[in-house]
Short mmCIF file of C-alpha atoms and ligand atoms in Angstrom, two decimals:
data_model
loop_
_atom_site.label_atom_id
_atom_site.label_comp_id
_atom_site.label_asym_id
_atom_site.label_seq_id
_atom_site.Cartn_x
_atom_site.Cartn_y
_atom_site.Cartn_z
CA UNK A 1 185.19 191.53 50.11
CA UNK A 2 188.71 190.92 51.44
CA UNK A 3 190.59 187.70 50.90
CA UNK A 4 193.39 185.94 52.74
CA UNK A 5 195.03 182.89 51.24
CA UNK A 6 196.67 179.77 52.63
CA UNK A 7 197.12 176.11 51.72
CA UNK A 8 194.56 174.73 54.17
CA UNK A 9 191.79 176.03 56.43
CA UNK A 10 190.89 173.94 59.48
CA UNK A 11 187.42 174.67 60.87
CA UNK A 12 187.55 174.08 64.63
CA UNK A 13 190.32 174.39 67.23
CA UNK A 14 189.36 171.45 69.43
CA UNK A 15 191.91 168.81 70.29
CA UNK A 16 191.39 167.10 66.92
CA UNK A 17 191.36 170.30 64.87
CA UNK A 18 194.61 171.39 66.55
CA UNK A 19 196.15 167.98 65.86
CA UNK A 20 195.16 168.17 62.19
CA UNK A 21 196.64 171.69 62.01
CA UNK A 22 199.88 170.50 63.65
CA UNK A 23 200.33 167.58 61.25
CA UNK A 24 199.55 169.65 58.13
CA UNK A 25 201.79 172.53 59.26
CA UNK A 26 204.75 170.34 60.09
CA UNK A 27 204.51 168.80 56.62
CA UNK A 28 205.01 172.28 55.22
CA UNK A 29 201.48 173.53 54.46
CA UNK A 30 200.45 177.06 55.40
CA UNK A 31 197.51 176.47 57.71
CA UNK A 32 194.81 178.80 59.01
CA UNK A 33 192.61 177.52 61.86
CA UNK A 34 189.34 179.31 62.60
CA UNK A 35 187.18 178.84 65.67
CA UNK A 36 184.16 180.77 66.81
CA UNK A 37 185.12 180.49 70.51
CA UNK A 38 187.84 182.47 72.25
CA UNK A 39 190.59 179.83 72.39
CA UNK A 40 191.69 176.25 71.70
CA UNK A 41 189.76 173.34 73.18
CA UNK A 42 186.74 175.36 74.29
CA UNK A 43 184.18 173.17 72.50
CA UNK A 44 183.42 169.57 73.48
CA UNK A 45 187.12 169.01 74.22
CA UNK A 46 186.79 171.17 77.34
CA UNK A 47 184.22 168.75 78.84
CA UNK A 48 186.07 165.57 77.94
CA UNK A 49 186.71 162.92 80.60
CA UNK A 50 190.00 162.50 78.65
CA UNK A 51 190.11 158.76 79.33
CA UNK A 52 192.78 156.83 77.48
CA UNK A 53 191.58 153.22 77.18
CA UNK A 54 192.07 150.64 74.45
CA UNK A 55 188.84 148.63 74.16
CA UNK A 56 187.07 149.28 70.89
CA UNK A 57 185.03 147.02 68.64
CA UNK A 58 187.37 147.19 65.61
CA UNK A 59 191.03 146.35 65.10
CA UNK A 60 191.65 149.89 63.83
CA UNK A 61 190.00 151.35 66.94
CA UNK A 62 192.17 149.32 69.32
CA UNK A 63 195.38 149.89 67.34
CA UNK A 64 194.73 153.65 67.08
CA UNK A 65 194.12 153.98 70.82
CA UNK A 66 197.23 151.93 71.65
CA UNK A 67 199.35 154.08 69.31
CA UNK A 68 197.80 157.25 70.76
CA UNK A 69 198.69 156.29 74.32
CA UNK A 70 202.39 156.28 73.37
CA UNK A 71 202.00 159.83 72.12
CA UNK A 72 200.39 160.89 75.42
CA UNK A 73 203.16 159.12 77.38
CA UNK A 74 205.75 161.17 75.48
CA UNK A 75 203.57 164.25 75.02
CA UNK A 76 206.37 166.83 74.97
CA UNK A 77 208.22 164.62 72.48
CA UNK A 78 205.13 164.32 70.28
CA UNK A 79 204.97 168.11 70.25
CA UNK A 80 208.58 168.34 69.06
CA UNK A 81 210.14 169.11 72.45
CA UNK A 82 207.57 171.77 73.24
CA UNK A 83 207.57 173.46 76.62
CA UNK A 84 204.44 175.69 76.17
CA UNK A 85 205.34 178.04 79.02
CA UNK A 86 206.30 175.16 81.26
CA UNK A 87 202.94 173.45 81.02
CA UNK A 88 202.24 170.37 78.99
CA UNK A 89 199.28 168.12 79.73
CA UNK A 90 200.18 165.02 81.75
CA UNK A 91 199.12 161.39 81.39
CA UNK A 92 197.90 159.88 84.69
CA UNK A 93 198.13 156.08 84.62
CA UNK A 94 195.34 154.39 86.57
CA UNK A 95 194.61 151.16 84.67
CA UNK A 96 191.12 150.32 83.43
CA UNK A 97 188.63 147.62 84.28
CA UNK A 98 185.99 146.60 81.81
CA UNK A 99 183.32 144.66 83.68
CA UNK A 100 181.77 141.67 81.92
CA UNK A 101 178.55 142.46 80.13
CA UNK A 102 176.73 141.14 77.06
CA UNK A 103 176.72 144.79 75.94
CA UNK A 104 180.52 144.66 75.57
CA UNK A 105 181.52 141.08 74.92
CA UNK A 106 185.20 140.49 75.86
CA UNK A 107 185.33 137.72 73.25
CA UNK A 108 185.01 140.44 70.59
CA UNK A 109 187.65 142.77 72.09
CA UNK A 110 190.39 140.55 73.51
CA UNK A 111 191.42 139.06 70.12
CA UNK A 112 192.10 142.65 68.99
CA UNK A 113 194.24 143.17 72.12
CA UNK A 114 196.20 140.00 71.26
CA UNK A 115 196.79 141.18 67.69
CA UNK A 116 197.72 144.74 68.65
CA UNK A 117 199.80 143.75 71.70
CA UNK A 118 197.77 145.47 74.43
CA UNK A 119 198.63 143.85 77.80
CA UNK A 120 195.61 142.66 79.82
CA UNK A 121 194.56 140.26 82.55
CA UNK A 122 191.23 138.49 82.94
CA UNK A 123 189.92 138.68 86.51
CA UNK A 124 187.16 136.68 88.21
CA UNK A 125 184.94 138.14 90.95
CA UNK A 126 187.31 137.03 93.73
CA UNK A 127 190.27 138.78 92.05
CA UNK A 128 188.16 141.90 91.55
CA UNK A 129 187.34 141.94 95.25
CA UNK A 130 190.96 141.46 96.21
CA UNK A 131 192.44 144.03 93.79
CA UNK A 132 189.76 146.75 94.02
CA UNK A 133 188.06 146.16 97.38
CA UNK A 134 185.86 149.27 97.04
CA UNK A 135 184.03 147.62 94.15
CA UNK A 136 181.13 145.14 94.50
CA UNK A 137 181.31 142.53 91.69
CA UNK A 138 177.56 141.82 91.71
CA UNK A 139 175.83 141.16 88.38
CA UNK A 140 172.74 143.27 87.55
CA UNK A 141 172.47 143.02 83.75
CA UNK A 142 170.49 144.31 81.91
CA UNK A 143 170.59 147.95 83.08
CA UNK A 144 167.25 149.24 84.42
CA UNK A 145 165.89 152.79 84.74
CA UNK A 146 166.93 154.08 88.17
CA UNK A 147 163.37 155.21 88.93
CA UNK A 148 162.00 151.66 88.50
CA UNK A 149 161.57 149.06 91.24
CA UNK A 150 163.59 146.55 89.22
CA UNK A 151 166.65 148.76 89.57
CA UNK A 152 166.75 147.91 93.27
CA UNK A 153 166.28 144.16 92.73
CA UNK A 154 168.90 141.78 94.11
CA UNK A 155 171.83 140.91 91.85
CA UNK A 156 171.98 137.68 89.90
CA UNK A 157 175.39 136.18 90.68
CA UNK A 158 178.73 137.86 90.20
CA UNK A 159 180.83 139.08 87.32
CA UNK A 160 184.46 139.28 86.28
CA UNK A 161 186.34 141.84 84.21
CA UNK A 162 189.39 142.39 82.09
CA UNK A 163 192.09 144.71 83.32
CA UNK A 164 194.37 146.86 81.17
CA UNK A 165 197.11 148.29 83.42
CA UNK A 166 198.32 150.89 80.90
CA UNK A 167 195.10 152.91 80.67
CA UNK A 168 194.62 156.29 82.34
CA UNK A 169 193.58 159.82 81.54
CA UNK A 170 195.03 163.18 80.54
CA UNK A 171 194.89 165.69 83.35
CA UNK A 172 193.82 168.69 81.25
CA UNK A 173 192.14 168.03 77.88
CA UNK A 174 191.71 171.70 77.07
CA UNK A 175 195.38 172.37 77.67
CA UNK A 176 196.29 169.39 75.49
CA UNK A 177 194.57 171.29 72.65
CA UNK A 178 196.54 174.41 73.63
CA UNK A 179 199.76 172.39 73.46
CA UNK A 180 198.90 171.20 69.95
CA UNK A 181 198.01 174.75 68.89
CA UNK A 182 201.34 176.06 70.16
CA UNK A 183 203.19 173.24 68.39
CA UNK A 184 201.31 174.00 65.16
CA UNK A 185 202.12 177.71 65.46
CA UNK A 186 205.82 176.86 65.72
CA UNK A 187 205.41 175.45 62.22
CA UNK A 188 203.71 178.61 61.00
CA UNK A 189 200.02 177.77 61.54
CA UNK A 190 197.80 180.77 62.30
CA UNK A 191 194.77 180.70 64.59
CA UNK A 192 191.81 183.11 64.42
CA UNK A 193 189.36 182.97 67.32
CA UNK A 194 185.92 184.58 67.60
CA UNK A 195 185.69 183.71 63.91
CA UNK A 196 182.68 181.76 62.64
CA UNK A 197 182.58 180.02 59.28
CA UNK A 198 179.21 180.83 57.66
CA UNK A 199 179.78 179.44 54.18
CA UNK A 200 182.01 177.10 52.18
CA UNK A 201 183.26 178.70 48.96
CA UNK A 202 183.63 176.65 45.78
CA UNK A 203 185.13 177.33 42.37
CA UNK A 204 185.63 175.10 39.36
CA UNK A 205 183.99 172.10 41.09
CA UNK A 206 186.24 172.13 44.13
CA UNK A 207 186.41 173.88 47.46
CA UNK A 208 188.05 177.30 47.32
CA UNK A 209 187.85 178.52 50.92
CA UNK A 210 185.58 179.56 53.77
CA UNK A 211 183.28 182.54 54.12
CA UNK A 212 183.13 184.67 57.25
CA UNK A 213 180.28 186.87 58.59
CA UNK A 214 181.93 190.13 57.45
CA UNK A 215 181.79 188.88 53.84
CA UNK A 216 185.50 188.18 53.80
CA UNK A 217 186.82 184.88 52.48
CA UNK A 218 189.83 182.82 53.49
CA UNK A 219 190.88 181.25 50.21
CA UNK A 220 192.39 177.78 50.29
CA UNK A 221 192.38 174.71 48.06
CA UNK A 222 191.94 172.51 51.16
CA UNK A 223 189.29 172.88 53.89
CA UNK A 224 188.93 170.44 56.80
CA UNK A 225 185.71 170.23 58.81
CA UNK A 226 186.68 169.50 62.42
CA UNK A 227 183.69 171.35 63.89
CA UNK A 228 182.85 168.75 66.56
CA UNK A 229 179.13 168.58 67.37
CA UNK A 230 178.46 171.25 64.68
CA UNK A 231 179.95 168.96 62.01
CA UNK A 232 176.67 168.25 60.21
CA UNK A 233 175.83 171.97 60.08
CA UNK A 234 179.16 172.71 58.43
CA UNK A 235 178.73 169.78 56.03
CA UNK A 236 175.34 171.20 55.07
CA UNK A 237 177.06 174.50 54.21
CA UNK A 238 179.35 172.54 51.90
CA UNK A 239 176.45 170.57 50.39
CA UNK A 240 178.36 167.30 50.60
CA UNK A 241 176.00 165.04 52.52
CA UNK A 242 174.38 163.22 49.57
CA UNK A 243 176.88 160.34 49.44
CA UNK A 244 177.37 159.86 53.20
CA UNK A 245 176.04 156.45 54.32
CA UNK A 246 176.94 157.36 57.92
CA UNK A 247 175.46 160.50 59.40
CA UNK A 248 176.48 162.52 62.48
CA UNK A 249 174.11 163.91 65.10
CA UNK A 250 174.62 165.93 68.30
CA UNK A 251 173.78 164.13 71.56
CA UNK A 252 173.75 165.85 74.94
CA UNK A 253 175.55 164.01 77.74
CA UNK A 254 176.75 164.82 81.25
CA UNK A 255 179.67 164.04 83.52
CA UNK A 256 179.50 164.53 87.27
CA UNK A 257 182.02 164.96 90.06
CA UNK A 258 181.46 163.61 93.59
CA UNK A 259 183.78 162.77 96.49
CA UNK A 260 185.38 159.37 95.82
CA UNK A 261 184.59 156.59 98.29
CA UNK A 262 187.24 156.02 100.97
CA UNK A 263 190.45 154.57 99.57
CA UNK A 264 189.43 154.95 95.92
CA UNK A 265 191.13 158.17 94.90
CA UNK A 266 193.38 159.02 97.78
CA UNK A 267 196.30 159.56 97.36
CA UNK A 268 196.17 158.51 93.68
CA UNK A 269 193.17 158.48 91.33
CA UNK A 270 191.49 155.04 91.31
CA UNK A 271 191.07 153.01 88.12
CA UNK A 272 188.69 153.67 85.30
CA UNK A 273 185.73 151.29 85.44
CA UNK A 274 183.63 150.74 82.31
CA UNK A 275 180.45 149.25 83.77
CA UNK A 276 178.17 148.15 80.94
CA UNK A 277 176.50 145.78 83.43
CA UNK A 278 174.85 148.79 85.10
CA UNK A 279 175.28 151.34 82.26
CA UNK A 280 177.84 153.80 83.57
CA UNK A 281 181.57 154.56 83.74
CA UNK A 282 183.69 156.24 86.36
CA UNK A 283 187.30 157.00 87.18
CA UNK A 284 189.27 158.59 89.95
CA UNK A 285 190.17 162.25 89.61
CA UNK A 286 192.76 164.37 91.42
CA UNK A 287 191.96 165.74 94.89
CA UNK A 288 189.96 162.71 96.06
CA UNK A 289 187.17 163.05 93.52
CA UNK A 290 185.31 160.58 91.35
CA UNK A 291 184.23 161.43 87.80
CA UNK A 292 181.05 159.62 86.70
CA UNK A 293 179.65 159.43 83.16
CA UNK A 294 176.99 157.46 81.32
CA UNK A 295 177.23 154.58 78.85
CA UNK A 296 173.87 154.96 77.07
CA UNK A 297 172.07 151.89 78.47
CA UNK A 298 169.17 150.86 76.21
CA UNK A 299 166.64 151.50 79.01
CA UNK A 300 167.36 155.26 79.12
CA UNK A 301 166.15 157.88 76.64
CA UNK A 302 168.97 159.60 74.74
CA UNK A 303 168.95 163.39 74.52
CA UNK A 304 169.43 164.05 70.80
CA UNK A 305 169.66 167.74 69.89
CA UNK A 306 168.09 169.45 66.89
CA UNK A 307 170.73 172.15 67.15
CA UNK A 308 174.21 171.35 68.46
CA UNK A 309 174.51 174.87 69.83
CA UNK A 310 171.26 174.87 71.80
CA UNK A 311 171.78 172.84 74.97
CA UNK A 312 171.95 173.32 78.74
CA UNK A 313 175.43 173.21 80.25
CA UNK A 314 174.14 172.78 83.83
CA UNK A 315 173.73 169.19 85.05
CA UNK A 316 170.18 167.84 85.38
CA UNK A 317 168.70 165.88 88.29
CA UNK A 318 167.62 163.15 85.83
CA UNK A 319 171.07 162.31 84.49
CA UNK A 320 172.80 162.93 87.81
CA UNK A 321 170.59 160.37 89.52
CA UNK A 322 170.82 157.87 86.67
CA UNK A 323 174.63 157.95 86.62
CA UNK A 324 175.28 158.28 90.35
CA UNK A 325 172.78 155.67 91.53
CA UNK A 326 174.37 153.18 89.14
CA UNK A 327 177.88 154.08 90.33
CA UNK A 328 176.70 153.76 93.96
CA UNK A 329 175.47 150.20 93.35
CA UNK A 330 178.97 149.33 92.16
CA UNK A 331 180.74 151.33 94.88
CA UNK A 332 178.67 150.70 98.03
CA UNK A 333 180.62 153.27 100.09
CA UNK A 334 179.94 156.08 97.61
CA UNK A 335 177.83 158.89 99.02
CA UNK A 336 175.69 160.84 96.56
CA UNK A 337 175.42 164.54 97.47
CA UNK A 338 172.00 166.11 96.91
CA UNK A 339 173.30 168.83 94.61
CA UNK A 340 174.70 167.75 91.25
CA UNK A 341 178.12 169.06 90.29
CA UNK A 342 179.24 168.51 86.73
CA UNK A 343 178.71 169.65 83.18
CA UNK A 344 176.35 169.13 80.27
CA UNK A 345 178.17 168.76 76.95
CA UNK A 346 177.64 167.36 73.47
CA UNK A 347 178.92 164.32 71.59
CA UNK A 348 179.05 164.35 67.79
CA UNK A 349 177.64 160.85 67.29
CA UNK A 350 178.04 158.81 64.10
CA UNK A 351 175.39 156.17 63.35
CA UNK A 352 177.74 153.40 64.51
CA UNK A 353 179.61 155.48 67.12
CA UNK A 354 182.80 155.20 65.02
CA UNK A 355 184.25 158.41 63.60
CA UNK A 356 184.47 159.59 59.99
CA UNK A 357 187.96 160.58 58.84
CA UNK A 358 187.66 161.04 55.11
CA UNK A 359 187.57 163.03 51.89
CA UNK A 360 184.17 164.03 50.49
CA UNK A 361 182.56 164.32 47.08
CA UNK A 362 183.67 167.97 46.99
CA UNK A 363 187.35 167.85 46.00
CA UNK A 364 189.56 169.55 48.59
CA UNK A 365 186.95 169.36 51.37
CA UNK A 366 187.76 166.81 54.13
CA UNK A 367 186.13 165.77 57.40
CA UNK A 368 187.30 164.60 60.85
CA UNK A 369 183.92 164.24 62.51
CA UNK A 370 181.53 161.86 64.30
CA UNK A 371 183.93 161.42 67.20
CA UNK A 372 181.07 159.93 69.26
CA UNK A 373 182.35 160.81 72.73
CA UNK A 374 185.38 158.54 72.36
CA UNK A 375 188.11 160.16 70.25
CA UNK A 376 189.98 162.51 72.58
CA UNK A 377 192.49 159.73 73.20
CA UNK A 378 193.08 159.31 69.48
CA UNK A 379 193.64 162.98 68.66
CA UNK A 380 197.43 162.68 68.27
CA UNK A 381 196.96 159.93 65.67
CA UNK A 382 193.96 161.43 63.86
CA UNK A 383 195.98 164.45 62.74
CA UNK A 384 198.34 162.06 60.94
CA UNK A 385 195.41 160.12 59.43
CA UNK A 386 194.01 163.32 57.94
CA UNK A 387 197.41 164.33 56.59
CA UNK A 388 197.80 160.91 54.93
CA UNK A 389 194.35 161.12 53.30
CA UNK A 390 194.78 164.74 52.20
CA UNK A 391 198.27 164.17 50.84
CA UNK A 392 197.15 161.14 48.82
CA UNK A 393 193.99 162.78 47.44
CA UNK A 394 195.71 166.05 46.54
CA UNK A 395 198.26 163.97 44.62
CA UNK A 396 195.59 162.33 42.51
CA UNK A 397 194.66 159.19 44.45
CA UNK A 398 190.97 158.34 44.84
CA UNK A 399 190.69 157.32 48.50
CA UNK A 400 187.12 156.07 47.83
CA UNK A 401 188.15 153.41 45.31
CA UNK A 402 191.81 152.96 46.31
CA UNK A 403 191.85 153.47 50.10
CA UNK A 404 194.91 154.89 51.80
CA UNK A 405 196.62 152.86 54.54
CA UNK A 406 198.72 154.36 57.30
CA UNK A 407 201.62 152.68 59.13
CA UNK A 408 201.51 153.71 62.80
CA UNK A 409 205.04 154.92 63.60
CA UNK A 410 205.34 153.75 67.22
CA UNK A 411 203.62 150.36 67.09
CA UNK A 412 204.07 149.42 63.43
CA UNK A 413 200.47 148.41 62.72
CA UNK A 414 199.03 149.13 59.29
CA UNK A 415 195.62 150.83 59.41
CA UNK A 416 193.24 150.68 56.47
CA UNK A 417 191.72 154.16 56.60
CA UNK A 418 188.64 152.93 54.72
CA UNK A 419 187.52 151.87 58.23
CA UNK A 420 186.63 155.53 58.75
CA UNK A 421 184.99 156.16 55.38
CA UNK A 422 181.84 158.26 55.15
CA UNK A 423 180.53 155.68 52.65
CA UNK A 424 181.22 152.55 54.73
CA UNK A 425 178.53 150.08 55.70
CA UNK A 426 177.60 150.62 59.35
CA UNK A 427 180.11 148.70 61.52
CA UNK A 428 177.79 145.95 62.77
CA UNK A 429 180.20 144.89 65.55
CA UNK A 430 180.09 148.32 67.17
CA UNK A 431 178.86 148.59 70.75
CA UNK A 432 176.60 151.44 69.49
CA UNK A 433 177.54 153.31 72.66
CA UNK A 434 180.28 155.68 73.72
CA UNK A 435 182.58 152.62 73.93
CA UNK A 436 182.77 152.69 70.11
C1 FAD B 1 181.32 164.83 78.17
C2 FAD B 1 182.33 164.24 77.26
C3 FAD B 1 183.20 163.27 77.73
C4 FAD B 1 184.13 162.69 76.87
N1 FAD B 1 185.04 161.80 77.37
C5 FAD B 1 185.97 161.25 76.56
C6 FAD B 1 186.93 160.36 77.08
O1 FAD B 1 186.95 160.06 78.27
N2 FAD B 1 187.86 159.84 76.23
C7 FAD B 1 187.86 160.14 74.90
O2 FAD B 1 188.71 159.60 74.17
N3 FAD B 1 186.97 161.00 74.37
C8 FAD B 1 186.04 161.58 75.18
N4 FAD B 1 185.14 162.47 74.69
C9 FAD B 1 185.18 162.80 73.27
C10 FAD B 1 186.24 163.82 72.94
O3 FAD B 1 186.30 164.80 73.94
C11 FAD B 1 185.92 164.40 71.57
O4 FAD B 1 185.89 163.33 70.63
C12 FAD B 1 186.97 165.43 71.14
O5 FAD B 1 187.24 166.36 72.15
C13 FAD B 1 186.45 166.13 69.89
O6 FAD B 1 187.39 167.11 69.51
P1 FAD B 1 187.11 167.99 68.22
O7 FAD B 1 188.31 168.84 68.04
O8 FAD B 1 186.68 167.13 67.11
O9 FAD B 1 185.78 168.83 68.59
P2 FAD B 1 185.53 170.07 69.57
O10 FAD B 1 186.43 170.06 70.74
O11 FAD B 1 184.07 170.11 69.84
O12 FAD B 1 185.94 171.31 68.67
C14 FAD B 1 185.15 171.74 67.58
C15 FAD B 1 185.36 173.23 67.45
O13 FAD B 1 184.74 173.66 66.26
C16 FAD B 1 184.28 174.99 66.48
N5 FAD B 1 183.27 175.30 65.47
C17 FAD B 1 182.11 174.65 65.24
N6 FAD B 1 181.45 175.22 64.21
C18 FAD B 1 182.21 176.26 63.78
C19 FAD B 1 182.05 177.25 62.77
N7 FAD B 1 180.98 177.27 61.95
N8 FAD B 1 183.03 178.18 62.63
C20 FAD B 1 184.11 178.18 63.45
N9 FAD B 1 184.30 177.27 64.44
C21 FAD B 1 183.37 176.32 64.59
C22 FAD B 1 183.76 174.95 67.89
O14 FAD B 1 183.73 176.24 68.46
C23 FAD B 1 184.73 174.01 68.59
O15 FAD B 1 185.74 174.70 69.30
C24 FAD B 1 184.19 163.08 75.51
C25 FAD B 1 183.33 164.07 75.04
C26 FAD B 1 182.41 164.66 75.90
C27 FAD B 1 181.49 165.73 75.38
#
């Protein structure tokens, strides 16, 4: 049995794993990242819609997203002036509309915007029509199955929305992970691909490293589980689940690409629309396309997976129709091609759709998991959250009984990291959807 040693092993080279590695490495730790795929960002990060919006159900969620957007705006600066062979991911500003819906009550979100300082405007149906003429502001709530007659029923009145002009998306989520990897490597982090963690080693009641299939061990006093949808499998290897009050589960989802309706994404990508009235979301994409995803309306069955690694990557007719028919009700000029084009991917869903960034009962073993289809945008901040928790715990603080707070450097807000505890009560104000 051979052994390599370092200060910290990060399991997973997705956008969040790479951000954790970057923050630990630039604080002087020797970091080893392992990922079973062939490169950074090849897990769920590669399928991400990469939307950067600010509406979440908690103050911490809104403040984290608002802080994160400043990092994306100055991405090369966040990476320490990195060039990465002339290619750093770009932020595309489109603005975002969140349509009124009892499933996402503005009265619960807008006070957080006021406190955090997120600019927004409240629009009525007439303003919606004037500002985004491609969009029909009809009210259909609650969402109905698209194969039911009720789905085609006439609308009941009209709706408004709130508009956040600063929202947008990152043009290449996988390359954003690559950028973070390259930045981490400049601080000495090492990355091993095609390397699967098959066991968590312990010694003297704390973690002591990770075990690999060839019986070798990477020894480290700190191990961070950032395994995305495989998070619960890795936690089971560590035997730490007994005191989690919030569990994580893999959920299959799909995003689809279709030609955008006239005037929506040409020449520039049209705005993100979160449509909880019908149960979908969409945004413009480069080259005149529209990206369409789902927002887990209560009328649709969710596709929970027994095994995060056993899922179909090809889009299905069922989800394609559900998401596109809903988008077509909102965008009457949208044409829906017969053949689906898109991707099946997996969310790592926490019980309340809010992530877990925390220590565990096994000293030295930490988690950044349960990202619930909504944490790409927060990746630049999450690395710093994990560093703050790890630094405090490794210096003797008990984050469970004396929670660490983190002062966001760009916006100045103080975040109580107990918000993301594995032992928290379920956040009752959550949307319990991908909106978080
Ligand atoms: C379809 C889709 C759309 C989304 N859209 C948005 C969006 O618009 N905005 C937003 O903010 N968020 C979005 N998200 C969520 C966001 O993409 C994720 O929260 C984020 O990418 C998770 O990053 P990660 O690094 O935690 O996980 P991943 O990118 O999944 O990385 C985990 C890595 O761990 C590795 N791994 C797992 N087990 C092992 C093991 N035993 N040994 C070694 N390696 C292992 C995997 O190979 C993988 O590379 C979306 C997600 C999906 C799936």
